[in-house]
Short mmCIF file of C-alpha atoms in Angstrom, two decimals:
data_model
loop_
_atom_site.label_atom_id
_atom_site.label_comp_id
_atom_site.label_asym_id
_atom_site.label_seq_id
_atom_site.Cartn_x
_atom_site.Cartn_y
_atom_site.Cartn_z
CA SER A 139 -18.80 -33.06 16.51
CA GLU A 140 -16.90 -31.58 18.88
CA LYS A 141 -14.25 -33.39 17.92
CA ARG A 142 -14.51 -33.61 14.60
CA ALA A 143 -14.76 -29.99 14.56
CA ARG A 144 -11.50 -29.23 16.65
CA LYS A 145 -9.79 -30.49 13.81
CA HIS A 146 -10.51 -28.08 11.47
CA TYR A 147 -9.51 -25.54 13.41
CA MET A 148 -5.72 -26.18 12.86
CA GLU A 149 -3.70 -23.06 11.05
CA PRO A 150 -2.43 -24.80 7.31
CA ILE A 151 1.60 -24.37 6.81
CA SER A 152 1.23 -25.04 3.53
CA LEU A 153 -1.23 -24.85 0.37
CA GLU A 154 0.95 -26.98 -1.89
CA ASN A 155 -0.81 -29.74 -0.65
CA LEU A 156 -3.93 -28.24 -2.51
CA ARG A 157 -2.94 -27.25 -5.40
CA GLY A 158 -4.04 -31.39 -6.62
CA GLU A 159 -7.36 -30.11 -5.33
CA LEU A 160 -7.51 -26.37 -7.14
CA GLU A 161 -6.39 -27.80 -10.59
CA ALA A 162 -9.45 -30.35 -10.11
CA LEU A 163 -12.20 -27.05 -9.86
CA LEU A 164 -9.95 -24.99 -12.18
CA GLN A 165 -10.88 -27.89 -15.06
CA LYS A 166 -14.80 -28.33 -13.40
CA ARG A 167 -15.29 -25.09 -14.12
CA GLY A 168 -13.34 -24.40 -17.41
CA VAL A 169 -11.03 -21.14 -15.10
CA ARG A 170 -8.14 -21.07 -16.71
CA GLY A 171 -6.23 -20.13 -13.19
CA VAL A 172 -7.17 -18.98 -9.60
CA SER A 173 -4.38 -17.11 -7.17
CA ILE A 174 -4.85 -17.40 -3.09
CA ALA A 175 -3.27 -15.21 -0.15
CA LEU A 176 -4.00 -15.98 3.29
CA ASN A 177 -3.33 -14.70 6.68
CA GLY A 178 -3.01 -16.40 9.59
CA PRO A 179 -1.53 -15.77 13.27
CA VAL A 180 1.51 -17.50 12.76
CA SER A 181 2.28 -17.76 8.47
CA HIS A 182 0.96 -15.93 5.51
CA LEU A 183 0.70 -18.27 2.79
CA ASP A 184 0.02 -17.80 -1.19
CA LEU A 185 -0.54 -20.12 -3.76
CA ALA A 186 -1.84 -19.42 -7.85
CA VAL A 187 -2.57 -22.34 -9.58
CA GLY A 188 -3.51 -22.51 -13.55
CA THR A 189 -2.26 -20.24 -16.40
CA SER A 190 -2.05 -16.36 -16.52
CA ASP A 191 -2.49 -15.92 -20.11
CA GLY A 192 -3.61 -19.66 -21.61
CA PHE A 193 0.33 -20.89 -21.64
CA VAL A 194 2.21 -19.30 -18.87
CA SER A 195 1.44 -20.84 -14.81
CA LEU A 196 -0.16 -18.14 -13.15
CA THR A 197 2.25 -17.09 -9.59
CA PRO A 198 1.07 -15.25 -7.59
CA ARG A 199 2.87 -12.39 -8.27
CA HIS A 200 1.16 -11.44 -11.29
CA TRP A 201 -1.33 -8.91 -11.04
CA MET A 202 -4.94 -9.13 -11.57
CA GLU A 203 -8.10 -6.78 -11.71
CA HIS A 204 -9.82 -6.71 -8.52
CA ALA A 205 -13.16 -5.49 -9.99
CA SER A 206 -15.39 -3.81 -6.61
CA LEU A 207 -12.63 -5.24 -4.05
CA SER A 208 -11.37 -1.47 -5.20
CA LYS A 209 -14.29 -0.03 -2.99
CA THR A 210 -12.20 -1.35 0.18
CA VAL A 211 -9.29 0.35 -0.61
CA ALA A 212 -10.63 3.51 -1.85
CA SER A 213 -13.44 3.42 1.03
CA VAL A 214 -10.35 3.42 3.56
CA PHE A 215 -8.10 5.42 2.26
CA ALA A 216 -10.97 8.29 1.23
CA THR A 217 -11.90 7.88 5.20
CA GLN A 218 -8.28 8.70 6.33
CA TYR A 219 -8.40 11.45 3.89
CA PHE A 220 -11.19 13.43 4.98
CA THR A 221 -10.41 12.65 8.40
CA GLU A 222 -6.78 13.98 7.95
CA LYS A 223 -8.57 17.17 6.85
CA GLY A 224 -10.89 17.21 9.76
CA ILE A 225 -14.22 16.97 6.49
CA ALA A 226 -16.71 15.03 9.01
CA LEU A 227 -18.38 12.01 6.68
CA THR A 228 -21.76 13.28 7.90
CA GLU A 229 -20.16 17.18 5.53
CA SER A 230 -22.34 17.72 1.91
CA VAL A 231 -20.86 16.12 -1.06
CA ASN A 232 -22.10 19.15 -3.00
CA LEU A 233 -21.21 22.24 -0.04
CA LEU A 234 -17.40 20.34 -0.94
CA LEU A 235 -17.85 19.94 -4.87
CA ALA A 236 -18.11 23.78 -4.49
CA ARG A 237 -15.76 24.25 -2.42
CA THR A 238 -13.44 23.64 -5.80
CA ALA A 239 -13.28 24.20 -9.34
CA SER A 240 -15.68 20.81 -10.42
CA PRO A 241 -18.48 22.43 -12.35
CA PHE A 242 -20.42 19.37 -11.14
CA ARG A 243 -23.58 18.80 -8.33
CA LEU A 244 -25.49 16.33 -7.24
CA ARG A 245 -29.09 16.88 -8.93
CA VAL A 246 -32.33 15.22 -7.61
CA ALA A 247 -34.01 12.58 -11.35
CA GLU A 248 -36.62 13.98 -12.81
CA GLY A 249 -40.16 13.66 -11.29
CA LYS A 250 -40.93 13.96 -7.65
CA MET A 251 -38.12 13.69 -5.54
CA PRO A 252 -37.61 16.92 -3.00
CA GLN A 253 -34.92 19.14 -4.19
CA ALA A 254 -33.36 18.95 -0.86
CA TRP A 255 -32.68 15.70 -1.03
CA ALA A 256 -29.48 16.37 -3.40
CA ASP A 257 -27.45 18.75 -0.46
CA SER A 258 -28.43 15.76 1.49
CA VAL A 259 -25.73 13.27 -0.20
CA GLN A 260 -22.66 12.66 2.07
CA LEU A 261 -19.77 11.61 2.30
CA ARG A 262 -20.81 8.22 3.85
CA HIS A 263 -23.80 7.88 1.36
CA LEU A 264 -21.11 7.58 -1.28
CA MET A 265 -19.39 4.68 0.41
CA ASP A 266 -22.52 3.22 1.70
CA HIS A 267 -24.21 2.37 -1.03
CA SER A 268 -27.54 4.49 0.05
CA GLY A 269 -27.22 8.07 -2.01
CA LEU A 270 -26.56 7.44 -6.22
CA GLY A 271 -27.44 4.91 -8.17
CA MET A 272 -25.38 3.32 -11.40
CA HIS A 273 -24.76 -0.26 -9.85
CA TYR A 274 -22.11 -1.14 -12.37
CA VAL A 275 -19.50 0.06 -14.16
CA HIS A 276 -18.26 -0.12 -17.29
CA GLY A 277 -14.89 -0.78 -18.54
CA VAL A 278 -13.04 1.01 -21.41
CA PRO A 279 -10.51 -0.70 -23.82
CA LEU A 280 -6.98 0.42 -22.80
CA ASP A 281 -6.11 1.45 -25.89
CA THR A 282 -7.53 4.39 -25.49
CA ASP A 283 -7.01 7.42 -22.99
CA PHE A 284 -8.87 6.93 -19.82
CA PRO A 285 -12.13 9.58 -20.20
CA ALA A 286 -12.23 12.25 -17.29
CA ILE A 287 -14.24 11.19 -14.50
CA LEU A 288 -16.84 14.18 -14.88
CA SER A 289 -17.03 13.46 -18.39
CA LEU A 290 -18.28 9.70 -16.96
CA ILE A 291 -20.68 11.28 -13.74
CA SER A 292 -22.74 13.92 -16.58
CA GLY A 293 -23.88 11.96 -19.08
CA GLU A 294 -21.11 12.61 -21.30
CA ARG A 295 -20.73 9.51 -22.46
CA GLN A 296 -22.90 7.19 -22.63
CA ASP A 297 -21.16 5.79 -25.90
CA LEU A 298 -19.45 4.01 -23.40
CA GLY A 299 -22.77 3.24 -21.77
CA TYR A 300 -22.78 6.03 -19.08
CA GLN A 301 -25.53 8.40 -17.83
CA ALA A 302 -25.19 10.88 -15.49
CA ILE A 303 -25.64 10.89 -12.02
CA GLU A 304 -28.51 11.25 -10.40
CA VAL A 305 -30.18 11.30 -6.91
CA SER A 306 -33.07 8.53 -7.49
CA LYS A 307 -33.78 8.23 -3.41
CA GLU A 308 -33.97 9.70 0.14
CA PRO A 309 -30.04 9.38 0.90
CA GLY A 310 -28.98 7.25 3.51
CA ALA A 311 -32.44 5.62 3.56
CA ARG A 312 -32.18 2.56 1.23
CA PHE A 313 -29.05 0.45 0.01
CA GLY A 314 -28.90 0.08 -3.84
CA TYR A 315 -25.33 -1.06 -4.64
CA SER A 316 -23.82 2.36 -6.70
CA GLY A 317 -20.55 1.80 -8.52
CA GLY A 318 -21.45 5.65 -9.18
CA GLY A 319 -21.22 6.82 -5.60
CA PHE A 320 -17.93 6.07 -5.88
CA LEU A 321 -16.64 8.06 -9.28
CA VAL A 322 -17.90 11.14 -7.17
CA LEU A 323 -15.89 9.90 -4.73
CA GLN A 324 -13.27 9.66 -7.27
CA HIS A 325 -13.84 12.91 -8.81
CA LEU A 326 -14.27 14.71 -5.63
CA ILE A 327 -10.62 13.68 -4.55
CA GLU A 328 -9.13 14.61 -7.78
CA GLU A 329 -10.77 17.42 -8.08
CA MET A 330 -9.55 18.83 -4.23
CA GLU A 331 -5.93 17.67 -5.06
CA GLY A 332 -5.72 19.20 -8.54
CA LYS A 333 -4.36 15.23 -9.40
CA ALA A 334 -5.17 11.93 -10.55
CA ILE A 335 -6.39 9.50 -8.52
CA GLU A 336 -3.95 7.28 -8.37
CA VAL A 337 -0.95 10.00 -7.49
CA VAL A 338 -2.87 10.60 -4.70
CA CYS A 339 -3.57 7.97 -3.35
CA ARG A 340 0.27 6.52 -3.88
CA PRO A 341 2.29 7.08 -0.50
CA PHE A 342 -0.20 5.47 1.37
CA LEU A 343 -0.86 2.18 -0.77
CA ASP A 344 2.49 2.37 -0.01
CA ILE A 345 2.86 2.00 3.59
CA THR A 346 -0.18 0.35 3.34
CA GLY A 347 1.31 -2.62 1.75
CA LEU A 348 0.04 -2.70 -1.55
CA GLY A 349 3.55 -2.17 -3.27
CA ASP A 350 1.99 -4.28 -5.62
CA PHE A 351 -1.22 -2.62 -6.21
CA SER A 352 -2.40 0.34 -8.58
CA PHE A 353 -5.51 2.70 -9.48
CA ASP A 354 -3.46 3.41 -12.48
CA PRO A 355 -5.11 0.91 -16.09
CA LYS A 356 -2.15 1.21 -17.79
CA PRO A 357 0.88 -1.51 -18.05
CA LEU A 358 3.54 -0.11 -15.07
CA PRO A 359 7.17 -1.06 -15.65
CA ARG A 360 7.00 -2.45 -12.32
CA ALA A 361 4.40 -5.04 -12.83
CA GLU A 362 5.85 -5.62 -16.81
CA GLY A 363 4.88 -9.58 -17.70
CA ARG A 364 2.87 -10.10 -14.75
CA TYR A 365 -0.16 -8.87 -15.89
CA ALA A 366 -3.37 -12.14 -15.76
CA LEU A 367 -5.09 -11.67 -18.81
CA GLY A 368 -8.86 -12.25 -18.32
CA PHE A 369 -11.16 -15.15 -20.16
CA SER A 370 -14.82 -15.40 -20.67
CA ASP A 371 -16.57 -18.34 -20.18
CA ALA A 372 -16.18 -19.49 -23.79
CA GLY A 373 -12.63 -19.70 -23.15
CA ASP A 374 -12.12 -16.59 -24.82
CA VAL A 375 -9.18 -13.26 -24.10
CA ILE A 376 -11.07 -10.44 -22.96
CA ALA A 377 -10.28 -7.10 -25.64
CA PRO A 378 -7.60 -9.01 -27.57
CA PRO A 379 -4.26 -8.81 -26.80
CA ALA A 380 -4.56 -6.84 -23.49
CA GLY A 381 -7.09 -9.50 -22.21
CA ARG A 382 -8.14 -6.84 -19.64
CA LEU A 383 -10.73 -3.04 -20.21
CA ALA A 384 -9.90 -0.32 -17.68
CA PHE A 385 -12.48 0.50 -15.08
CA PRO A 386 -12.81 3.24 -12.71
CA ALA A 387 -10.51 3.41 -9.65
CA PHE A 388 -12.09 4.06 -6.83
CA ALA A 389 -15.72 1.52 -8.56
CA ALA A 390 -13.62 -1.23 -9.72
CA GLY A 391 -10.30 0.14 -11.50
CA ALA A 392 -7.60 -1.54 -9.31
CA LEU A 393 -4.78 -4.24 -9.83
CA GLY A 394 -2.22 -6.49 -7.67
CA THR A 395 -1.74 -9.59 -6.73
CA PRO A 396 -3.93 -10.90 -3.90
CA ARG A 397 -1.20 -10.81 -1.53
CA ALA A 398 -1.20 -6.71 -1.41
CA LEU A 399 -4.76 -6.79 -0.71
CA ALA A 400 -4.61 -9.12 1.87
CA ASN A 401 -1.26 -7.23 4.05
CA PHE A 402 -3.54 -4.91 3.97
CA TRP A 403 -5.60 -6.35 5.62
CA ALA A 404 -3.46 -6.91 8.34
CA GLU A 405 -2.90 -3.56 8.50
CA LEU A 406 -6.87 -2.22 8.81
CA ILE A 407 -7.45 -4.82 10.93
CA ALA A 408 -4.30 -4.55 13.41
CA ALA A 409 -5.63 -0.90 13.14
CA TYR A 410 -8.78 -1.83 14.40
CA SER A 411 -7.35 -3.58 17.07
CA ASP A 412 -5.34 -0.81 18.72
CA PRO A 413 -6.74 2.67 20.13
CA SER A 414 -4.32 3.99 20.24
CA ALA A 415 -3.35 2.94 16.36
CA LYS A 416 -2.18 5.72 13.75
CA VAL A 417 -0.05 4.86 11.52
CA PRO A 418 -0.45 3.61 8.48
CA ILE A 419 -3.80 3.95 9.42
CA LEU A 420 -5.80 5.17 11.98
CA HIS A 421 -7.85 3.61 15.01
CA ALA A 422 -10.50 6.41 14.53
CA THR A 423 -10.35 4.64 10.18
CA ALA A 424 -10.98 1.59 10.66
CA VAL A 425 -13.29 1.95 13.57
CA ALA A 426 -15.18 4.50 10.88
CA VAL A 427 -15.40 1.93 7.99
CA LEU A 428 -15.85 -1.75 10.14
CA ARG A 429 -17.71 -0.56 12.74
CA ASP A 430 -19.91 2.92 13.26
CA HIS A 431 -21.08 2.85 9.76
CA VAL A 432 -22.70 -1.11 9.60
CA ARG A 433 -26.19 -0.67 8.63
CA ASP A 434 -28.34 -3.09 7.39
CA LEU A 435 -30.53 -0.71 4.85
CA GLY A 436 -31.22 -3.34 2.37
CA SER A 437 -27.57 -5.12 2.32
CA VAL A 438 -28.79 -7.83 4.38
CA ASP A 439 -31.01 -9.46 1.59
CA PHE A 440 -28.11 -8.39 -1.52
CA MET A 441 -25.49 -9.56 0.23
CA GLY A 442 -26.69 -11.63 3.62
CA ALA A 443 -24.39 -8.95 5.09
CA CYS A 444 -24.94 -6.03 6.53
CA MET A 445 -23.01 -2.33 4.83
CA GLY A 446 -19.81 -0.42 6.49
CA LEU A 447 -17.47 1.77 4.96
CA GLY A 448 -16.65 -0.06 1.54
CA VAL A 449 -16.95 -3.14 3.07
CA PHE A 450 -19.89 -6.03 3.77
CA VAL A 451 -19.99 -6.98 7.63
CA MET A 452 -21.53 -10.23 8.82
CA ASP A 453 -21.23 -12.73 11.86
CA ALA A 454 -19.27 -15.81 11.45
CA GLY A 455 -20.42 -16.91 15.83
CA PRO A 456 -18.47 -15.41 18.18
CA ASN A 457 -16.35 -13.35 14.92
CA LYS A 458 -16.51 -10.03 12.63
CA VAL A 459 -16.51 -10.81 9.74
CA ALA A 460 -15.53 -8.27 6.33
CA VAL A 461 -16.29 -9.67 3.04
CA HIS A 462 -16.71 -8.20 -0.45
CA GLN A 463 -17.04 -9.71 -3.36
CA ALA A 464 -15.33 -8.34 -7.35
CA ALA A 465 -16.68 -8.26 -11.21
CA ASN A 466 -15.24 -6.98 -13.56
CA GLU A 467 -15.00 -8.60 -17.40
CA GLY A 468 -12.69 -11.53 -17.23
CA PHE A 469 -11.97 -11.17 -14.02
CA ARG A 470 -13.71 -12.40 -10.56
CA GLY A 471 -12.78 -12.41 -6.71
CA VAL A 472 -13.85 -12.39 -3.30
CA TYR A 473 -12.39 -11.80 0.21
CA ILE A 474 -12.96 -12.69 3.91
CA ALA A 475 -11.03 -11.31 6.73
CA CYS A 476 -11.97 -11.76 10.19
CA PHE A 477 -11.03 -8.49 11.35
CA GLU A 478 -13.12 -8.85 15.65
CA GLY A 479 -13.01 -12.32 18.29
CA PRO A 480 -11.36 -15.82 18.61
CA ASP A 481 -9.81 -15.65 14.76
CA ALA A 482 -9.12 -11.88 14.48
CA GLY A 483 -6.80 -11.65 11.63
CA LYS A 484 -7.02 -14.50 9.53
CA VAL A 485 -7.59 -13.60 5.85
CA MET A 486 -8.25 -15.44 2.54
CA VAL A 487 -8.10 -13.19 -0.61
CA VAL A 488 -9.11 -15.24 -4.21
CA LEU A 489 -8.88 -13.97 -7.05
CA SER A 490 -9.43 -15.46 -10.59
CA ASN A 491 -9.30 -14.93 -14.81
CA GLY A 492 -12.72 -16.07 -15.93
CA ASP A 493 -16.50 -15.18 -16.38
CA ASN A 494 -19.44 -16.18 -14.18
CA ASN A 495 -17.90 -19.82 -14.10
CA ALA A 496 -15.35 -17.91 -12.06
CA THR A 497 -17.64 -17.13 -9.41
CA LEU A 498 -18.54 -20.75 -9.05
CA LEU A 499 -14.82 -21.45 -8.58
CA ASN A 500 -13.82 -18.89 -6.09
CA ALA A 501 -16.78 -20.53 -3.84
CA GLU A 502 -15.77 -23.55 -4.39
CA VAL A 503 -12.41 -22.38 -3.37
CA THR A 504 -13.22 -20.66 -0.37
CA ARG A 505 -15.13 -23.20 0.74
CA LEU A 506 -12.27 -25.87 0.35
CA LEU A 507 -10.02 -23.40 2.60
CA LEU A 508 -12.79 -22.83 5.27
CA CYS A 509 -13.41 -26.28 5.85
CA ARG A 510 -9.66 -27.20 5.52
CA TRP A 511 -8.68 -24.26 7.50
CA GLY A 512 -11.48 -23.17 10.19
CA TRP A 513 -13.42 -20.60 11.93
CA GLN A 514 -15.19 -20.52 14.80
CA GLY A 515 -18.74 -19.74 14.22
CA ILE A 516 -18.33 -21.76 10.50
CA ASN A 517 -21.12 -24.61 9.90
CA ILE A 518 -18.23 -26.75 8.12
CA SER A 519 -20.92 -29.68 7.79
CA ALA A 520 -23.18 -26.93 5.43
CA LEU A 521 -19.76 -25.90 3.57
CA GLU A 522 -18.77 -30.03 3.27
CA ALA A 523 -22.60 -30.81 1.91
CA GLY A 524 -22.31 -28.81 -1.52
CA GLY A 525 -24.35 -27.62 -4.01
CA ASP A 526 -24.64 -25.52 -7.06
CA PHE A 527 -25.99 -22.20 -7.76
CA ALA A 528 -27.88 -21.73 -10.98
CA PHE A 529 -27.60 -18.33 -12.90
CA ALA A 530 -31.15 -18.69 -14.56
CA GLY A 531 -33.59 -15.76 -13.83
CA ILE A 532 -30.72 -13.43 -11.67
CA PRO A 533 -29.54 -10.62 -13.42
CA GLN A 534 -25.94 -10.54 -14.52
CA GLU A 535 -24.74 -7.43 -11.88
CA GLN A 536 -26.34 -9.74 -9.27
CA LEU A 537 -25.12 -12.76 -10.25
CA VAL A 538 -21.64 -12.28 -7.82
CA ASN A 539 -23.44 -11.75 -4.92
CA GLN A 540 -25.94 -13.83 -4.95
CA ALA A 541 -23.40 -16.25 -5.68
CA TYR A 542 -21.31 -15.90 -2.60
CA LYS A 543 -24.10 -15.34 -0.11
CA ALA A 544 -25.38 -18.96 -1.42
CA LEU A 545 -22.83 -20.81 -1.62
CA VAL A 546 -20.41 -19.41 1.24
CA PHE A 547 -21.69 -16.78 3.65
CA SER A 548 -25.25 -18.82 4.17
CA ALA A 549 -22.60 -21.01 6.55
CA PHE A 550 -21.52 -17.96 8.78
CA GLU A 551 -23.65 -19.05 12.06
CA PRO A 552 -24.98 -15.72 14.07
CA ASN A 553 -24.25 -14.40 16.71
CA ARG A 554 -25.88 -14.93 19.64
CA ALA A 555 -25.41 -11.96 21.33
CA GLY A 556 -27.12 -10.31 18.11
CA CYS A 557 -26.48 -9.07 14.91
CA ALA A 558 -23.46 -7.45 13.12
CA CYS A 559 -25.44 -4.68 12.63
#
């Protein structure tokens, strides 16, 4: 009913009253901890429940792996980087690589694919999953030096699970989730700048709310004692004693707090909403990521959403919402950010230090938050009805997106004026 719905659209003034319910969900799913950041029109809220290492209480200041949420920050940075250099997002990747000292060039896979496809891969195709393959990127132990990205994309490190990056589909024609595109994007920028990607990105990260965030996998002095450990579903620490693996920066390698990412989203939404925005994020950057390049080339089947640049975009009634999933060994995450409509500015970031069971936990946490907080265009009754998700028969690399699609995003109602893409 309208009266009942109105009850839900109250901005929370505290998350502490959810602590008991969240602790019960952790117990139910066998997950060690969950950390939440919320942005609303009036206040920003944070809450962490559970433990960071099995003993010490998890706090909102603990750093956790962001996994594929890294792709969103990477895409916004890269879009602004190339825009400021006057390089169009439709530029050929091979053409840009040829201007650097890198020996790497995209090539087509063996078979009947036209050779021209290799030179047809554009910058935007690296970020919208329509150019390359390699769905999943593999982690590397922290006690070893992280390999050069060139060695991962050229096929030199098959011992780590990395096959050579090749073009195996017509660029820009079909969605296929691709960590490989972000490896090539990172390599290109590092070659253009002659610096490691964390060094290149750091000034941008610092002015966009991402002080408690880094693409550097090594322990940082400013985060000492604040790294949460990742856990398997059996309760074992991932890659002990480190508690995590290192991943390629742009594809899955960021670490930080949920609050940092929520702050970043506040800056991105502000830039999207203000045509005159120039600092810290250009309006042109925000609309390129969230609007101008949004398409459905198969991403609706994959995620229930259209694909922008490093973000999935969907409708929630009168709202336009950006979402993304995250899964590294021992860590799971999801964000939901409303960037246009009556609920613009509302953001939730949920990170947990568990494995597949943490995907189900995160889905239940986001459902709980949506039911209590509420946005227009979301079927609250569907969220309150509960439901579970069976992993059987689904490839490991698709578990997280399929679970969120079924348990959360399916309650987002279509816009009567037309779909997001």
